[in-house]
PDB file of C-alpha atoms in Angstrom:
ATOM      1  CA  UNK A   1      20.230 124.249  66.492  1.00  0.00           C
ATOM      2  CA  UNK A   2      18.561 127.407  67.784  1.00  0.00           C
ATOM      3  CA  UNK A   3      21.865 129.847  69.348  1.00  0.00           C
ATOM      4  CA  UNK A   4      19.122 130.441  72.330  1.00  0.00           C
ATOM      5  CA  UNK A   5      18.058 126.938  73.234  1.00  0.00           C
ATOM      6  CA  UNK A   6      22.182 125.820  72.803  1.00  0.00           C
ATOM      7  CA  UNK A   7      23.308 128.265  74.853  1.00  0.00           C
ATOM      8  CA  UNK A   8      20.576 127.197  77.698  1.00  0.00           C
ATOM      9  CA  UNK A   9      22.082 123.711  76.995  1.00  0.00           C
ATOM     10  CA  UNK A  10      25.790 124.826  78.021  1.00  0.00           C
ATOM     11  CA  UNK A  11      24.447 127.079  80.954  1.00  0.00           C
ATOM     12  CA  UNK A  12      22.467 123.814  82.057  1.00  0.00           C
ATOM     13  CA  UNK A  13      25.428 121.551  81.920  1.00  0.00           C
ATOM     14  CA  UNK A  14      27.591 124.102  83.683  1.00  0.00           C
ATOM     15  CA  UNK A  15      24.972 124.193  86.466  1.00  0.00           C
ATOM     16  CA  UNK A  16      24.856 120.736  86.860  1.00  0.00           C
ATOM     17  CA  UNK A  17      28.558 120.176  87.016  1.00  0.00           C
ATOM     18  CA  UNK A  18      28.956 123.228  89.431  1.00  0.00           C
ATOM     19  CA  UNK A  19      26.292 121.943  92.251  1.00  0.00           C
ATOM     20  CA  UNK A  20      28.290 118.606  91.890  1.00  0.00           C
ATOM     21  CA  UNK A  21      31.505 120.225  92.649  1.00  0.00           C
ATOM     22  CA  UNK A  22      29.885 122.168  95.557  1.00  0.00           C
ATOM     23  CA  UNK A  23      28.062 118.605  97.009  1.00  0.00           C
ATOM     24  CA  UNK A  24      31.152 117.066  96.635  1.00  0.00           C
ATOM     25  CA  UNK A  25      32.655 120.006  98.363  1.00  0.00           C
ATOM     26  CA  UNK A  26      31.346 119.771 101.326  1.00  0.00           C
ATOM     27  CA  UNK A  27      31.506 116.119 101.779  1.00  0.00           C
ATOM     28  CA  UNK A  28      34.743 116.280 101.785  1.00  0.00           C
ATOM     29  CA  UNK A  29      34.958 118.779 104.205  1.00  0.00           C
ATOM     30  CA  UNK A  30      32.683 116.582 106.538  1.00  0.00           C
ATOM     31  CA  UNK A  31      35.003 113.591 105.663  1.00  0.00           C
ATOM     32  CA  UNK A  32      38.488 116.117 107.050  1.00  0.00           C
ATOM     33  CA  UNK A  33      36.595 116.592 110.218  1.00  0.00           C
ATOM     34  CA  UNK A  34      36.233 112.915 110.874  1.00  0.00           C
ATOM     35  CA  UNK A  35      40.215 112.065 110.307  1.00  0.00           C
ATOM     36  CA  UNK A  36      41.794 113.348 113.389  1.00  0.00           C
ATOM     37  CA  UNK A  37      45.450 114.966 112.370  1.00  0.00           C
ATOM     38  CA  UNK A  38      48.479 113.167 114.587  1.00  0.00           C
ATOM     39  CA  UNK A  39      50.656 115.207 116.720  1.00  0.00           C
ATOM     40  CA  UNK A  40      53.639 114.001 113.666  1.00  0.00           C
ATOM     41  CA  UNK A  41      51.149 115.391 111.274  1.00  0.00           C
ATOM     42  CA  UNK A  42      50.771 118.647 113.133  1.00  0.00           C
ATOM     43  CA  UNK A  43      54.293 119.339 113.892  1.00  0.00           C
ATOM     44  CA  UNK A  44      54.949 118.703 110.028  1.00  0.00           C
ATOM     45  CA  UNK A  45      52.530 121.435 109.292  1.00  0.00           C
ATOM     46  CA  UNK A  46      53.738 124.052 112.037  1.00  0.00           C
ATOM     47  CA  UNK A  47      57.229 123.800 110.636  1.00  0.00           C
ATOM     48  CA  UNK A  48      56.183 124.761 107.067  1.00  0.00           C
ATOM     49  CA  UNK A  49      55.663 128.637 106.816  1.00  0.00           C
ATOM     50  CA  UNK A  50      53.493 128.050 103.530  1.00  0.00           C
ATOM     51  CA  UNK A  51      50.756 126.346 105.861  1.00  0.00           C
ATOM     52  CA  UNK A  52      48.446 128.926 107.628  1.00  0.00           C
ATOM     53  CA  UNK A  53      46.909 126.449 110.514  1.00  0.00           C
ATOM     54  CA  UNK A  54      45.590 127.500 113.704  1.00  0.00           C
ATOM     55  CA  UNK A  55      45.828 125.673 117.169  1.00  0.00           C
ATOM     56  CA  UNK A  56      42.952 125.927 119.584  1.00  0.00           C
ATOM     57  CA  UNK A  57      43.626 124.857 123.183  1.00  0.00           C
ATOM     58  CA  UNK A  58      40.141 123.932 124.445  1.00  0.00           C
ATOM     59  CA  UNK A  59      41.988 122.678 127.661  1.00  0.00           C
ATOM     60  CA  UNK A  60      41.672 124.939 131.530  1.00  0.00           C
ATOM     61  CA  UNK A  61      43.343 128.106 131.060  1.00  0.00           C
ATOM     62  CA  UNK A  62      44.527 127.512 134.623  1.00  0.00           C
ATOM     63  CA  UNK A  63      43.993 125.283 137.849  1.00  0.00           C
ATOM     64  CA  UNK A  64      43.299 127.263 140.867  1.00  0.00           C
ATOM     65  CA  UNK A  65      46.739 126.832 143.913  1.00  0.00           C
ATOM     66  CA  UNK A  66      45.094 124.028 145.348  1.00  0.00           C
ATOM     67  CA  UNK A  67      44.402 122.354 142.513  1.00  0.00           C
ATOM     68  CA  UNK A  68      48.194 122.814 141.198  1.00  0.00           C
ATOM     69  CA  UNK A  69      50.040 120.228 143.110  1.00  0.00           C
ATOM     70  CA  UNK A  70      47.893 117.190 141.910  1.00  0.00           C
ATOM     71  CA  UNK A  71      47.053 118.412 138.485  1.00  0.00           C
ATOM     72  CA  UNK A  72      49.616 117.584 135.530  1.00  0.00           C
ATOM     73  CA  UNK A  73      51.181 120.295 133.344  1.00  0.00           C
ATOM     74  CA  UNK A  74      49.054 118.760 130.508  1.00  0.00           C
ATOM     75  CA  UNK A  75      45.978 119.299 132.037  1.00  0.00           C
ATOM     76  CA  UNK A  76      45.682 123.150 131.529  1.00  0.00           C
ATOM     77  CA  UNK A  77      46.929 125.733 129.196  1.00  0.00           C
ATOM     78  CA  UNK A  78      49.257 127.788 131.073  1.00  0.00           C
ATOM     79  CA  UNK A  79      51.188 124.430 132.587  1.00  0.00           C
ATOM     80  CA  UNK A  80      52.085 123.276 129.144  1.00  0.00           C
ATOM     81  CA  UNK A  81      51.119 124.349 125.671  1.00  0.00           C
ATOM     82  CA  UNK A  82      52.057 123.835 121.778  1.00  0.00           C
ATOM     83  CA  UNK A  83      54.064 127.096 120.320  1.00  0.00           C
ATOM     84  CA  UNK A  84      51.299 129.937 119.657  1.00  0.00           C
ATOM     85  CA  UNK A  85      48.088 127.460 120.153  1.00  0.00           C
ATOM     86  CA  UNK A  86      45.426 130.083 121.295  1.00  0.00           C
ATOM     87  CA  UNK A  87      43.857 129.075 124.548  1.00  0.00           C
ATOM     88  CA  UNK A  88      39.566 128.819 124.105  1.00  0.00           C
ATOM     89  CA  UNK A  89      38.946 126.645 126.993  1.00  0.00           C
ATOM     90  CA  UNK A  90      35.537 124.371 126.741  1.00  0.00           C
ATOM     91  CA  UNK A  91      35.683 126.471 123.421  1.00  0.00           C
ATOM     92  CA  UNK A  92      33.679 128.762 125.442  1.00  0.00           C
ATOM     93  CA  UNK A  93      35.056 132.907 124.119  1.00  0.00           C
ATOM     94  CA  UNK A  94      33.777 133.570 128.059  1.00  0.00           C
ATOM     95  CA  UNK A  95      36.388 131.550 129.380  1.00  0.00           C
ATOM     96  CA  UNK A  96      39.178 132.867 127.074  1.00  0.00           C
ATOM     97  CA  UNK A  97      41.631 135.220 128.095  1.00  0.00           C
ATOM     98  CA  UNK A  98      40.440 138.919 126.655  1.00  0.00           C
ATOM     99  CA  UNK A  99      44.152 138.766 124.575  1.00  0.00           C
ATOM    100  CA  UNK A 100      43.599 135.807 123.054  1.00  0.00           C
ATOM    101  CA  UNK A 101      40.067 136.485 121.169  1.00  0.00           C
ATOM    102  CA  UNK A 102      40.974 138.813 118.453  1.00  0.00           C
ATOM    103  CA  UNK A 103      43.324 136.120 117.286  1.00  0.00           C
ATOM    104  CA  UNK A 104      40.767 133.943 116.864  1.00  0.00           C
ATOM    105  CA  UNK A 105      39.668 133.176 113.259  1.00  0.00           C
ATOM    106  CA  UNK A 106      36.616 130.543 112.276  1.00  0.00           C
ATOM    107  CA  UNK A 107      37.305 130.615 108.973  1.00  0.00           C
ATOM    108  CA  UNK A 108      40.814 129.372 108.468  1.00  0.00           C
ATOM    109  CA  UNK A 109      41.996 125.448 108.938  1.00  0.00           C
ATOM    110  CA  UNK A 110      41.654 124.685 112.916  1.00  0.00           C
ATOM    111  CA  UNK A 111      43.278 122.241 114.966  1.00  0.00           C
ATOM    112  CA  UNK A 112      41.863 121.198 118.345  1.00  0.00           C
ATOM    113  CA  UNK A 113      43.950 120.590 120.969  1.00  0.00           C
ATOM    114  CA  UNK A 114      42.273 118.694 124.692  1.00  0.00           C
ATOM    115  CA  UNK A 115      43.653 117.140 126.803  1.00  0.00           C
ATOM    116  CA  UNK A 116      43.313 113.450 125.422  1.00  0.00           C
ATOM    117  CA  UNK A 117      41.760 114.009 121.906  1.00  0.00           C
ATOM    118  CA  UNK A 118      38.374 113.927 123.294  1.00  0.00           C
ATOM    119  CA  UNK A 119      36.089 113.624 120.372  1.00  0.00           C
ATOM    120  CA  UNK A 120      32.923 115.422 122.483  1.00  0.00           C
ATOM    121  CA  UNK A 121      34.634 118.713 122.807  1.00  0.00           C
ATOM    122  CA  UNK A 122      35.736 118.522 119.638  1.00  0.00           C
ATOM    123  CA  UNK A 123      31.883 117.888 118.035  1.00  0.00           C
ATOM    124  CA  UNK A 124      31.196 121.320 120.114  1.00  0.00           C
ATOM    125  CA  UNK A 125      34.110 123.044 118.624  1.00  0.00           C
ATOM    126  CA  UNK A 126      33.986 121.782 115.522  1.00  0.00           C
ATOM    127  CA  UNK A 127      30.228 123.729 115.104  1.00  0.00           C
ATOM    128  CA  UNK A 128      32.096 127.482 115.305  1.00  0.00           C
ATOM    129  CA  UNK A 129      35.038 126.214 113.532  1.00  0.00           C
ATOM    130  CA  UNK A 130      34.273 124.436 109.956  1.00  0.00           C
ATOM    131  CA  UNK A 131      37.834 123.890 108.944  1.00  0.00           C
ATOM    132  CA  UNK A 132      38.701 121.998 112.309  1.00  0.00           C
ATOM    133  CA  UNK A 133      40.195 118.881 112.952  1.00  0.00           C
ATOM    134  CA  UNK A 134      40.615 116.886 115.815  1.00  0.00           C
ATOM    135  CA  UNK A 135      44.341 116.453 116.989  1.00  0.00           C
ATOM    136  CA  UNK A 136      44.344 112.535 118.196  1.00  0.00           C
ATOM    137  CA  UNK A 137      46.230 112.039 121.442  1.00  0.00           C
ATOM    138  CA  UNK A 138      45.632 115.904 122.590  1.00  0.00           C
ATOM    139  CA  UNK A 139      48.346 117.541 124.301  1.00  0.00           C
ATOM    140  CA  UNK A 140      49.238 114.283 126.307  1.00  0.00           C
ATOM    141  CA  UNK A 141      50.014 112.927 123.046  1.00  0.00           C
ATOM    142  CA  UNK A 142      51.857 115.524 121.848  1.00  0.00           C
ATOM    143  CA  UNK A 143      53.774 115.777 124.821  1.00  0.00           C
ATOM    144  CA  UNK A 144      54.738 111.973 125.161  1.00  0.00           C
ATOM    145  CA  UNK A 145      56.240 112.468 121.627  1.00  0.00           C
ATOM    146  CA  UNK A 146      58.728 115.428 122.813  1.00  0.00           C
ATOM    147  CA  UNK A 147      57.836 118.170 120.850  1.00  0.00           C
ATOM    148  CA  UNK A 148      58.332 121.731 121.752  1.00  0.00           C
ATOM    149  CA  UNK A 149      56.163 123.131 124.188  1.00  0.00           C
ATOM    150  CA  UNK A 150      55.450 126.385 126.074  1.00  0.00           C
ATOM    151  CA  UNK A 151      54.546 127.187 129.177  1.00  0.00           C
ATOM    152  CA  UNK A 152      53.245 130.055 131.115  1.00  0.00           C
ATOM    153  CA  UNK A 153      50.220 132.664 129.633  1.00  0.00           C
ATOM    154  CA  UNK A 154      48.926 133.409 126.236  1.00  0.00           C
ATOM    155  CA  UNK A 155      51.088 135.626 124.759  1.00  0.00           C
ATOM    156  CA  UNK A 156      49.343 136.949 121.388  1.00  0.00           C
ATOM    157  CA  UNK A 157      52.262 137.120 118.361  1.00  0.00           C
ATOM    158  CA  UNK A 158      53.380 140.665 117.485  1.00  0.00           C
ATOM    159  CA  UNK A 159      52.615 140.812 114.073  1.00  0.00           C
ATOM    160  CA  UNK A 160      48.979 140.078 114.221  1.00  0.00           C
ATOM    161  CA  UNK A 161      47.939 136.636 112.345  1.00  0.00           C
ATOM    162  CA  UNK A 162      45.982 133.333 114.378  1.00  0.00           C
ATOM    163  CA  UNK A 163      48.503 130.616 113.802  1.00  0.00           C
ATOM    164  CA  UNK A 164      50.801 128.818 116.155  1.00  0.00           C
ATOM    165  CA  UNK A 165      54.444 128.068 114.344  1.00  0.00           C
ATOM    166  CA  UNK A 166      57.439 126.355 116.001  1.00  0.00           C
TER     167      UNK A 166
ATOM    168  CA  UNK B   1      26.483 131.015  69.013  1.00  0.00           C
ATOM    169  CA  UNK B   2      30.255 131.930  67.466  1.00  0.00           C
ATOM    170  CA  UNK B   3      32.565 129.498  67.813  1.00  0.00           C
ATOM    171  CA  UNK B   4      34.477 130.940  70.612  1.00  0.00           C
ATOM    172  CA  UNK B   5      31.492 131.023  72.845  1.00  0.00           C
ATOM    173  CA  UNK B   6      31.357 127.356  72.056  1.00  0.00           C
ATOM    174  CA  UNK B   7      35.152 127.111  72.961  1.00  0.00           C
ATOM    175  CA  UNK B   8      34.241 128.920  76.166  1.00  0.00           C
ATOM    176  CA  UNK B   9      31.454 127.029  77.080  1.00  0.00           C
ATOM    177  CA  UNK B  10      33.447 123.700  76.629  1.00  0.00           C
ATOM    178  CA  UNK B  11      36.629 124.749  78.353  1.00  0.00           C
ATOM    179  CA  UNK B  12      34.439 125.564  81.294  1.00  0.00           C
ATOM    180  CA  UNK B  13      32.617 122.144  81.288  1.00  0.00           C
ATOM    181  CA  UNK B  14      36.304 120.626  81.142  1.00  0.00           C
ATOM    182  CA  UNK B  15      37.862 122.649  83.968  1.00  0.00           C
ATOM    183  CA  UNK B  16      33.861 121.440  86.360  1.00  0.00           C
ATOM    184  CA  UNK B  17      34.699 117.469  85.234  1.00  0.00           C
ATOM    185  CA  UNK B  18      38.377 117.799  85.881  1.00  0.00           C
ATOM    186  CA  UNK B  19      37.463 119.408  89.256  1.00  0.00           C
ATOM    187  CA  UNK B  20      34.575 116.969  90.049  1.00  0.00           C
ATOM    188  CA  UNK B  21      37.055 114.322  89.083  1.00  0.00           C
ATOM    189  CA  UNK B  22      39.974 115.422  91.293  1.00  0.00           C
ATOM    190  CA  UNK B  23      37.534 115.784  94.195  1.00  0.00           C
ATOM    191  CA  UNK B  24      36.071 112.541  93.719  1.00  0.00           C
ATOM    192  CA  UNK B  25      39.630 110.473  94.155  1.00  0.00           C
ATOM    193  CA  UNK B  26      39.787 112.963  97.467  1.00  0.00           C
ATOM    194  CA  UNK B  27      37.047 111.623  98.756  1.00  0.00           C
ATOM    195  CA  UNK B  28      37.855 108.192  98.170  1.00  0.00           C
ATOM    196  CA  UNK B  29      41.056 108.669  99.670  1.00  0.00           C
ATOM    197  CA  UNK B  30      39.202 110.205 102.740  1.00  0.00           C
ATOM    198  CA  UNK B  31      36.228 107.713 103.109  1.00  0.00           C
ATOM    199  CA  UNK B  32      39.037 104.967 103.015  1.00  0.00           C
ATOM    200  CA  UNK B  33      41.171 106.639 106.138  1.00  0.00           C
ATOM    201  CA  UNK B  34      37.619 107.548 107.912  1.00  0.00           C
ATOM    202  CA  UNK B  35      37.062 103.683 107.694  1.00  0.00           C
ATOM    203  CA  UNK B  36      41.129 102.908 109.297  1.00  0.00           C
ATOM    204  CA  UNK B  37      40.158 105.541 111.629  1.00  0.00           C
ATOM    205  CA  UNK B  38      37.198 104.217 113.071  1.00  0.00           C
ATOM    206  CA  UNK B  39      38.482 100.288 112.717  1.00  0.00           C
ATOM    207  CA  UNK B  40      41.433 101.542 115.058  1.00  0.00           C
ATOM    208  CA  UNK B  41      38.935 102.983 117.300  1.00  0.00           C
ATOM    209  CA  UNK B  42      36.946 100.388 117.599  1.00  0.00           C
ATOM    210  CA  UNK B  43      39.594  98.070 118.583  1.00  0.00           C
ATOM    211  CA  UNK B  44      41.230 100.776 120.633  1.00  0.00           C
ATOM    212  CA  UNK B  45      37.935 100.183 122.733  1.00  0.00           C
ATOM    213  CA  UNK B  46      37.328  96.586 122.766  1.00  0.00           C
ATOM    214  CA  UNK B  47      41.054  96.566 124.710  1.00  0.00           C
TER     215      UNK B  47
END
């Protein structure tokens, strides 16, 4: 066979076989975004350094004084949060504390944290982030369960770096 | 074409159908916990 037209034969193949992977590729991805992660799941993952994961809290940042006796601590960030989640409430950057943006990455696998695991803020988040998942339950869930929790404002981590770890 | 273009060629195509392989039993995996996920919904909501 003609070296030329053999070679266009490999290339071809190689093409092929590439766009596959890259279809496939992304349907997967779409797939990941459909599975919420459990809070079980989530803790598993904080605890191993080798995992780089971060935790969006798309829940109130705060309640106003009047609002404070009747709301829960799960309702808003600063009542009760997950170790080193980043606060982004409404996954609005306007309604994010100014400390928390730089540690803010779209590119690296997200967790979303509401209140309840509600899958409509999640569809809105999901569009900046395209490594997110949903975390089922939200922070009511992960609360019911026991896991550590913090309290109080964002405090961003000293060494730079997006991810919350326990 | 030498031979170890050839070679080349067909490592590469072996590494894409191991890949595309791989990928595919993901996705299985996936489509079949999608599916538990949304049967638990739905029966989350019918309660």
């Amino acid at each position: 066979m003609n070296p030329k037209i053999e070679r266009i034969i490999y290339i071809g193949i190689i093409v092929v076989l590439a766009g596959l992977l890259l279809s496939f590729g992304k349907k997967d991805l779409q797939l990941r975004k459909q599975i919420p992660l459990t809070v079980e799941e989530l803790y598993k993952k904080l605890g191993n350094p080798k995992i780089n994961i971060q935790v969006i809290d798309v829940r109130p940042y705060e309640v106003s004084e009047e609002e404070e006796d009747e709301a829960e601590d799960t309702d808003y960030y600063s009542g009760v949060h997950i170790p080193g989640a980043i606060p982004l409430p409404d996954c609005d950057e306007s309604k994010a504390p100014e400390k928390a943006l730089p540690q803010i990455s779209p590119y690296i696998p997200t967790v979303i944290v509401s209140k309840d695991g509600d899958p409509e803020i999640f569809k809105k988040c999901s569009k900046k982030f395209p490594f997110a998942q949903n975390l089922k339950g939200g922070m009511v869930a992960w609360d019911e369960e026991g896991y550590p929790e913090d309290e109080g404002e964002y405090e961003p981590p000293a060494a730079g770096g997006g991810g919350g770890c326990l | 074409m030498s031979m170890t273009e050839r070679i080349l060629f067909w490592l590469g195509i072996l590494i894409l159908l191991i890949g595309l392989i791989g990928m595919k039993a993901d996705i299985s995996k996936l489509e079949h916990q999608a599916q538990q996920t949304v049967q638990a919904s739905s029966e989350g909501g019918e309660e």
